[in-house]
CSV table of C-alpha atoms and ligand atoms in Angstrom, one decimal:
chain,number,residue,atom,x,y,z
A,268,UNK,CA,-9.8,25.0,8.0
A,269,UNK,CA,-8.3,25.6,11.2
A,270,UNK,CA,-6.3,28.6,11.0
A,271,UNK,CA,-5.5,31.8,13.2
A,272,UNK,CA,-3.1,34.1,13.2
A,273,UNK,CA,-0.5,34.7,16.2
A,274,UNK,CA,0.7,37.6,18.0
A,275,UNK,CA,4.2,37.1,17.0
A,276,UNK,CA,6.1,39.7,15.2
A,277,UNK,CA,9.1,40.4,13.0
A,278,UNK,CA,10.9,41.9,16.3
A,279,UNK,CA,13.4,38.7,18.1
A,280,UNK,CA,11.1,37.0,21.2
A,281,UNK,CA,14.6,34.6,21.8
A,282,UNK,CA,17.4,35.9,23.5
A,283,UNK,CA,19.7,33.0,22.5
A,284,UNK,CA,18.9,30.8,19.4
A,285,UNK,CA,20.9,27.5,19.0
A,286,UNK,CA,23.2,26.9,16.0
A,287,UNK,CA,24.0,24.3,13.5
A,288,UNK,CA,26.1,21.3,15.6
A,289,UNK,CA,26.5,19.4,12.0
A,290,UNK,CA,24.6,19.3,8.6
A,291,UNK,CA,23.4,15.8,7.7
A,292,UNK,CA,23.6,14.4,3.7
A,293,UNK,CA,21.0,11.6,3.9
A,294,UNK,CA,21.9,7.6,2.7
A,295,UNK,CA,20.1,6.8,-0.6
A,296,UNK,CA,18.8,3.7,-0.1
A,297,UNK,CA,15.8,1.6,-0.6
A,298,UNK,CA,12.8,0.0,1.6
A,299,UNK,CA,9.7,-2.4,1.5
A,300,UNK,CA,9.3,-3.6,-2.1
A,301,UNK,CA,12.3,-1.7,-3.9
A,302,UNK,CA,10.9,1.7,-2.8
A,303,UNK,CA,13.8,4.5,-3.4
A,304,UNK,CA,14.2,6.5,-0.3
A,305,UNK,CA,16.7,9.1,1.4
A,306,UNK,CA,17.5,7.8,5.1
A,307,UNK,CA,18.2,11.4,6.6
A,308,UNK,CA,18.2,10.2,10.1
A,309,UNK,CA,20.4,6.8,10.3
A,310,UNK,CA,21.1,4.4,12.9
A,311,UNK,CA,24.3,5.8,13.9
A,312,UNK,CA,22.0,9.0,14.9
A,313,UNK,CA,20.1,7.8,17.0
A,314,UNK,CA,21.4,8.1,20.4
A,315,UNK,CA,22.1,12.0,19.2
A,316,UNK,CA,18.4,12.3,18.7
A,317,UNK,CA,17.0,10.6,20.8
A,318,UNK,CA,13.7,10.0,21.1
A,319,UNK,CA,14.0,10.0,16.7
A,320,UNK,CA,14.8,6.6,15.4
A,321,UNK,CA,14.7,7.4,11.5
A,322,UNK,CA,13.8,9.7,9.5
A,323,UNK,CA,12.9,9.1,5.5
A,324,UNK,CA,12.0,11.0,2.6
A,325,UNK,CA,10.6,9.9,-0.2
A,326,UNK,CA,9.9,12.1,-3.3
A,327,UNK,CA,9.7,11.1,-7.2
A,328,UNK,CA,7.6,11.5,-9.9
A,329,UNK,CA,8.9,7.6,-11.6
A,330,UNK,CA,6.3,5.1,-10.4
A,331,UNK,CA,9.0,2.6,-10.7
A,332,UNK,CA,10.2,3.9,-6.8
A,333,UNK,CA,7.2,3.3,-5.3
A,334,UNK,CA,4.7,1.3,-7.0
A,335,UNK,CA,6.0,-2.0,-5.2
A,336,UNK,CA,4.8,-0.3,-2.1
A,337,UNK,CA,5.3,-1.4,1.8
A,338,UNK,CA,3.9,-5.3,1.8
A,339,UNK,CA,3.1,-7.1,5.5
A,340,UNK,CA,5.5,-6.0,7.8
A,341,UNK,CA,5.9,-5.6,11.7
A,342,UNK,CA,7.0,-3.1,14.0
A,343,UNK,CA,7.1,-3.4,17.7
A,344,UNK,CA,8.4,-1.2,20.6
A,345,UNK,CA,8.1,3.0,19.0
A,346,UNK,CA,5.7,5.1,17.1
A,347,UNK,CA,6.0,5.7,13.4
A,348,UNK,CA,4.6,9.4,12.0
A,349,UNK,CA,4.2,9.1,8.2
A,350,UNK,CA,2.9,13.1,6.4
A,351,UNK,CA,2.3,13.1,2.6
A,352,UNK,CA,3.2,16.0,0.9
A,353,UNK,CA,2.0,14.7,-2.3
A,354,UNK,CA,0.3,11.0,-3.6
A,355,UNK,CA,-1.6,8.5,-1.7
A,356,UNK,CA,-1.3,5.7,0.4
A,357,UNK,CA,-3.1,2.7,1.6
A,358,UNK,CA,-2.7,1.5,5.1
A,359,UNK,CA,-4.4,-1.6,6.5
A,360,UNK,CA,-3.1,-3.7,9.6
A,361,UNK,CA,-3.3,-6.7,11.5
A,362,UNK,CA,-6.2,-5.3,13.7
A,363,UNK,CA,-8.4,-4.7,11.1
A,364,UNK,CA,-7.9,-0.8,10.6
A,365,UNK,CA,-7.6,0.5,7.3
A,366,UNK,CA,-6.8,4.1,6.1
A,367,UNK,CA,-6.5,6.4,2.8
A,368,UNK,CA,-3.2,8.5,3.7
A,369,UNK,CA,-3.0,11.7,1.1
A,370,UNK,CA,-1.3,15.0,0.5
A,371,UNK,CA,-0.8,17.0,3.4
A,372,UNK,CA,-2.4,14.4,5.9
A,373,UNK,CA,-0.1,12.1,8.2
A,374,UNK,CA,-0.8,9.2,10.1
A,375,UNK,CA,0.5,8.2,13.3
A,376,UNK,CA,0.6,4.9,14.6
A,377,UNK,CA,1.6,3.0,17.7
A,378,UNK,CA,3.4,0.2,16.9
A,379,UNK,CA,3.4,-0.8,20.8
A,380,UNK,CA,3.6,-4.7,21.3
A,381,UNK,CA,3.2,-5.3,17.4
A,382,UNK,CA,1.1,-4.7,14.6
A,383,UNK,CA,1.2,-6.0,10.9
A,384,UNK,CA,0.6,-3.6,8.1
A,385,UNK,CA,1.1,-2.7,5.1
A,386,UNK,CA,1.7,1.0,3.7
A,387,UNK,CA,1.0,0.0,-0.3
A,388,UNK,CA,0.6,3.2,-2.8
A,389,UNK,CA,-2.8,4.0,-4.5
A,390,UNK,CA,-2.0,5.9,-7.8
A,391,UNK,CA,0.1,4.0,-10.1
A,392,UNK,CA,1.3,7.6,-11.9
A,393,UNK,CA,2.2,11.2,-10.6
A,394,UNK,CA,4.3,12.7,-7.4
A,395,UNK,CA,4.8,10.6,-4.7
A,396,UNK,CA,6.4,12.9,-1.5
A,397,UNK,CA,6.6,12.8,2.1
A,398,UNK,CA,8.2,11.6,5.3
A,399,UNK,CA,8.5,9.0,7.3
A,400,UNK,CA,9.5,9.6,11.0
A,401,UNK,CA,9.8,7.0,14.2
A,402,UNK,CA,9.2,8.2,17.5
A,403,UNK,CA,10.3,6.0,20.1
A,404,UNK,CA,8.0,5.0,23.3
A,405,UNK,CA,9.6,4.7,26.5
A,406,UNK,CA,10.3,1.3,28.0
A,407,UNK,CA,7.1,1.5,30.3
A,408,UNK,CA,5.0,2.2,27.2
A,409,UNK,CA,6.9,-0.2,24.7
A,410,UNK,CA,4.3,-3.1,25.0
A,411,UNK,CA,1.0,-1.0,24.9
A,412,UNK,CA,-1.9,-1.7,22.9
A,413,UNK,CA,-1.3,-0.6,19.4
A,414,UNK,CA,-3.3,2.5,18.0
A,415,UNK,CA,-3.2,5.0,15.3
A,416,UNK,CA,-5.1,8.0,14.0
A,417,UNK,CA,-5.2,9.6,10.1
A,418,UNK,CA,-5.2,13.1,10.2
A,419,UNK,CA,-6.7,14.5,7.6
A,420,UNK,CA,-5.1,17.5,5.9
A,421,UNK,CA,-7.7,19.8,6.8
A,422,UNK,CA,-7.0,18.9,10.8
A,423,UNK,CA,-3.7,20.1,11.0
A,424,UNK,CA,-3.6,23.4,12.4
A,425,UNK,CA,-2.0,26.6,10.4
A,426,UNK,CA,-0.6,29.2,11.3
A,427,UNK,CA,1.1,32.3,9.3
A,428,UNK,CA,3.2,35.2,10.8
A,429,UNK,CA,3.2,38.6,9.8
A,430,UNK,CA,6.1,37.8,7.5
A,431,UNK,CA,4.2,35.2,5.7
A,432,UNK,CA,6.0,31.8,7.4
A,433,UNK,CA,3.3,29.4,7.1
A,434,UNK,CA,3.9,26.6,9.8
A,435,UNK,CA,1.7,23.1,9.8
A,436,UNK,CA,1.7,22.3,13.3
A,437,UNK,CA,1.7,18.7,13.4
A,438,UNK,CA,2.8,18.0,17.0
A,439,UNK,CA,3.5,20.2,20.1
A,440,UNK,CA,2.9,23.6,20.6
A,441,UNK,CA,3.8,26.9,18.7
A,442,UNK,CA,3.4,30.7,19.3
A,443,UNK,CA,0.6,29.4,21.2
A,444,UNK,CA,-1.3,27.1,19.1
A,445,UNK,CA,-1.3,23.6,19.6
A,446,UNK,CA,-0.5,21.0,16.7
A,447,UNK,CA,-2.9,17.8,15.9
A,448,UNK,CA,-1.2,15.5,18.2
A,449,UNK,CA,0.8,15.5,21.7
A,450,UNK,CA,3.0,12.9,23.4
A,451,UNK,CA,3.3,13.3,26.8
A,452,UNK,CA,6.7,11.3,27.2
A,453,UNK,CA,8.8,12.6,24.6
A,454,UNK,CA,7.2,16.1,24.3
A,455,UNK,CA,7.6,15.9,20.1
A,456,UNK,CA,7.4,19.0,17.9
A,457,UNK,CA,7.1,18.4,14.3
A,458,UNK,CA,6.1,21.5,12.5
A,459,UNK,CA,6.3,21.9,8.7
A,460,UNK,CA,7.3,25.5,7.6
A,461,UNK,CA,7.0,27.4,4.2
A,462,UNK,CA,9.4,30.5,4.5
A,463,UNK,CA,9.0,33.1,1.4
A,464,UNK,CA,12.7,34.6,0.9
A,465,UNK,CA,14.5,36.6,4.0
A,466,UNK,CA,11.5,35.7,6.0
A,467,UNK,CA,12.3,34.8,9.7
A,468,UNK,CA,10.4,31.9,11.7
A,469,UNK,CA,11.2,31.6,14.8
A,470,UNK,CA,10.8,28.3,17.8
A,471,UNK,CA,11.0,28.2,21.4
A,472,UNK,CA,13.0,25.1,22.6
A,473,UNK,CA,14.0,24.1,25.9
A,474,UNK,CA,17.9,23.3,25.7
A,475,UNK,CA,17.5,19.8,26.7
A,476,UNK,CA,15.4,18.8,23.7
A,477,UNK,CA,17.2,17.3,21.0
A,478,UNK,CA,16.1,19.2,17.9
A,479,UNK,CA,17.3,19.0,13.7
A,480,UNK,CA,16.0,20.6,10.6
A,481,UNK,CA,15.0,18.8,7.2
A,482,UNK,CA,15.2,21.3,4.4
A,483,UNK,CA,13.4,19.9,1.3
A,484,UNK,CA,13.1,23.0,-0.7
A,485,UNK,CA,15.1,26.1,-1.2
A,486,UNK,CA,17.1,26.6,1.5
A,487,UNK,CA,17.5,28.1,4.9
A,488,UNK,CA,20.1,30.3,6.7
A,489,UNK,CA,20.3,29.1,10.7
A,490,UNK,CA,22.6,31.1,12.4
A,491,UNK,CA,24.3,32.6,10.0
A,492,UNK,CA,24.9,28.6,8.4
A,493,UNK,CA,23.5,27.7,5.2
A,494,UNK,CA,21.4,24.9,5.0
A,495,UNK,CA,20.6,23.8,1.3
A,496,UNK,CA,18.5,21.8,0.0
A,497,UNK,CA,18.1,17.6,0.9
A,498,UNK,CA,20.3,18.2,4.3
A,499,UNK,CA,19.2,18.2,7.6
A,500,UNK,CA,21.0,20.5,10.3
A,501,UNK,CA,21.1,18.9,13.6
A,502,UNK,CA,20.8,22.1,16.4
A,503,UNK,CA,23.4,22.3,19.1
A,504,UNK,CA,21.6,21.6,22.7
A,505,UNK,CA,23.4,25.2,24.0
A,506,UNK,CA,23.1,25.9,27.7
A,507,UNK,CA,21.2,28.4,28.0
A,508,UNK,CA,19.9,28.6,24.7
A,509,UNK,CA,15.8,29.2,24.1
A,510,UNK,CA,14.7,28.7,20.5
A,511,UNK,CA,15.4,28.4,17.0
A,512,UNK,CA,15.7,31.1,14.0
A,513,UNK,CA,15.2,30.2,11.0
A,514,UNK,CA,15.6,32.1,8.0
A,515,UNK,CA,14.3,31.8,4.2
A,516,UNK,CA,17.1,32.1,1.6
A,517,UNK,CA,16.8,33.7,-1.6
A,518,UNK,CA,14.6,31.3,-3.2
A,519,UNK,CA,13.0,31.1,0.3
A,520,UNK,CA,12.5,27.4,2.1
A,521,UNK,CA,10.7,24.7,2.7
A,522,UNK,CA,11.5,22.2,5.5
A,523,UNK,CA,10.2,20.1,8.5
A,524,UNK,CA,11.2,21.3,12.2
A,525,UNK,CA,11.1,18.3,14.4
A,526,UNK,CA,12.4,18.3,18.6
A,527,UNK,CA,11.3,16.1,21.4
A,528,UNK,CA,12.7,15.4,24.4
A,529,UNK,CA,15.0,12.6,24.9
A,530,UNK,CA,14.5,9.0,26.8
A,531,UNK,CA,17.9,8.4,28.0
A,532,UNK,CA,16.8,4.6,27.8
A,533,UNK,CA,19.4,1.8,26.2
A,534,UNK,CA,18.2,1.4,22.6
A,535,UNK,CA,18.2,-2.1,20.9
A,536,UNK,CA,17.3,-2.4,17.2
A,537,UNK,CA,16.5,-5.1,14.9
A,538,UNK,CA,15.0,-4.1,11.9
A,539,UNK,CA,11.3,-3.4,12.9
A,540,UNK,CA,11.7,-3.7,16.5
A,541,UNK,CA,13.1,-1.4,18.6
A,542,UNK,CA,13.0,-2.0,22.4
A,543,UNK,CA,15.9,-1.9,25.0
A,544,UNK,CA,17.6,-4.7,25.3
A,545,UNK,CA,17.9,-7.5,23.5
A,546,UNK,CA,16.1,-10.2,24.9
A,547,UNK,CA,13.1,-8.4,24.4
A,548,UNK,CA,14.3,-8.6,20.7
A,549,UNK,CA,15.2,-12.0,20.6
A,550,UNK,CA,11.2,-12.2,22.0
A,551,UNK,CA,10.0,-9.9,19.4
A,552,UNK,CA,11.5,-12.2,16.6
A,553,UNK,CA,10.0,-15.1,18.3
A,554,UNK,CA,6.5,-13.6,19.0
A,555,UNK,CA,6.8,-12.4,14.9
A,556,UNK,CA,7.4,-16.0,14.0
A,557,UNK,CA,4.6,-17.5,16.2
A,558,UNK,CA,2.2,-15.2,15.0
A,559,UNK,CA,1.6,-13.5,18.1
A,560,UNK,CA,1.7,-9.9,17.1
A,561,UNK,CA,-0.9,-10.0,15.0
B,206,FE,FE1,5.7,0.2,8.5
């Protein structure tokens, strides 16, 4: 277990936390084989949160959501972060890597010039939870080699505050621990945060990072806004501003903290494939069908 406790206290550190710009209801929707899914971050988002593409969550207890699982399916151009709460997944690709993804591990994969995978569930009963993020890569990265790493459960760093906020650093940095994985381009922070009631959490930001909250239980109070449950809050990008406070409400919180900064680069989607303009689309589609991103 790789946990430590941090010098923080319940007295402010930020001088000028960023608000709520606009509280998100997520598209029901469904994916892959029939899987039911909230699409919290949608396409119309993106340019707003830039370098985040999508953000899903899944979370049932009725087989029949999931069972049909993710079959063969490409992805080119970005980065796709997938943490389980709760269940278990199977993940095997076109390169030959295969993976067991279960609660409270993630995986994170580069899609770069194309892979082929499949994200199929292994438990045909119980909870199935978790989250489903894409990270874009920018353009000079878009057509790397493809890659990804399972991080176990046990290899995300923890850390608690005095006010017992537990925080699972995922990516990027926090009250001076670093989280499992760091992107160099986009700077991501994904953090996953158990606030008790009235308890305070607080994240530095730089103003120029584009930044929301996911609550998925409870719910929060962010300056002075309520936050319930199954809404994300996207955080104003304030001059000036330094951080993030976060507070539990009375049935205290959970929710994921995510931030990077952005690309400024054009964005052009199809499906799978996102790269920046659409040639490289059109030869993303044609590459798919010729079997050349396997
Ligand atoms: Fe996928």
């Amino acid at each position: 277990m790789n946990t430590s406790t941090p010098t923080s206290t319940a007295v402010s550190t930020l001088t000028q936390p960023r608000g709520v710009e606009r509280v998100i209801t997520g598209q029901p929707t469904s994916d892959g084989a029939g899987v039911k899914l909230t699409r919290v971050l949608t396409q119309d988002l993106q340019r707003r949160l830039d370098p985040f593409l999508m953000l899903d969550a899944f979370g049932t207890d009725n087989p029949g959501d999931y069972i049909g699982g993710f079959p063969d399916h490409p992805h080119r151009g970005f980065e796709t972060v997938t943490y389980m709460l709760d269940g278990r997944m199977r993940h095997r690709d076109s390169a030959g890597h295969e993976g067991l993804l279960s609660g409270g591990g993630v995986q994170w994969m580069t899609a770069g010039r194309g892979v082929i995978h499949s994200e199929m569930p292994e438990q045909e009963a119980g909870r199935m939870e978790g989250f489903q993020l894409w990270l874009n890569l920018p353009a000079k990265d878009k057509m790397c080699a493809p890659w990804y790493r399972d991080i176990p459960s046990e290899e995300i760093p923890l850390l608690r505050t005095p006010q017992g906020v537990t925080a699972r650093l995922i990516a990027g940095h926090s009250h001076g621990l670093d989280g499992a994985m760091q992107r160099e381009a986009t700077q991501p922070l994904y953090l996953d945060l158990e606030l008790p009631a009235g308890a305070v959490f607080e994240q530095a930001l730089p103003p120029g990072h584009n930044a929301f909250v996911y609550v998925y239980r409870g719910e929060l109070v962010i300056a002075g806004q309520a936050v319930p449950r199954q809404r994300m809050a996207i955080l104003a990008n304030t001059a000036g501003s330094d951080g993030v406070r976060l507070q539990g409400g009375s049935e205290g919180a959970r929710a994921i903290l995510v931030a990077g900064q952005p690309l400024n680069e054009p964005i052009a989607q199809y499906g799978p494939f996102v790269m920046n303009r659409n040639e490289e689309i059109f030869q993303a589609v044609e590459d798919y069908r010729a079997g050349r991103l396997a």
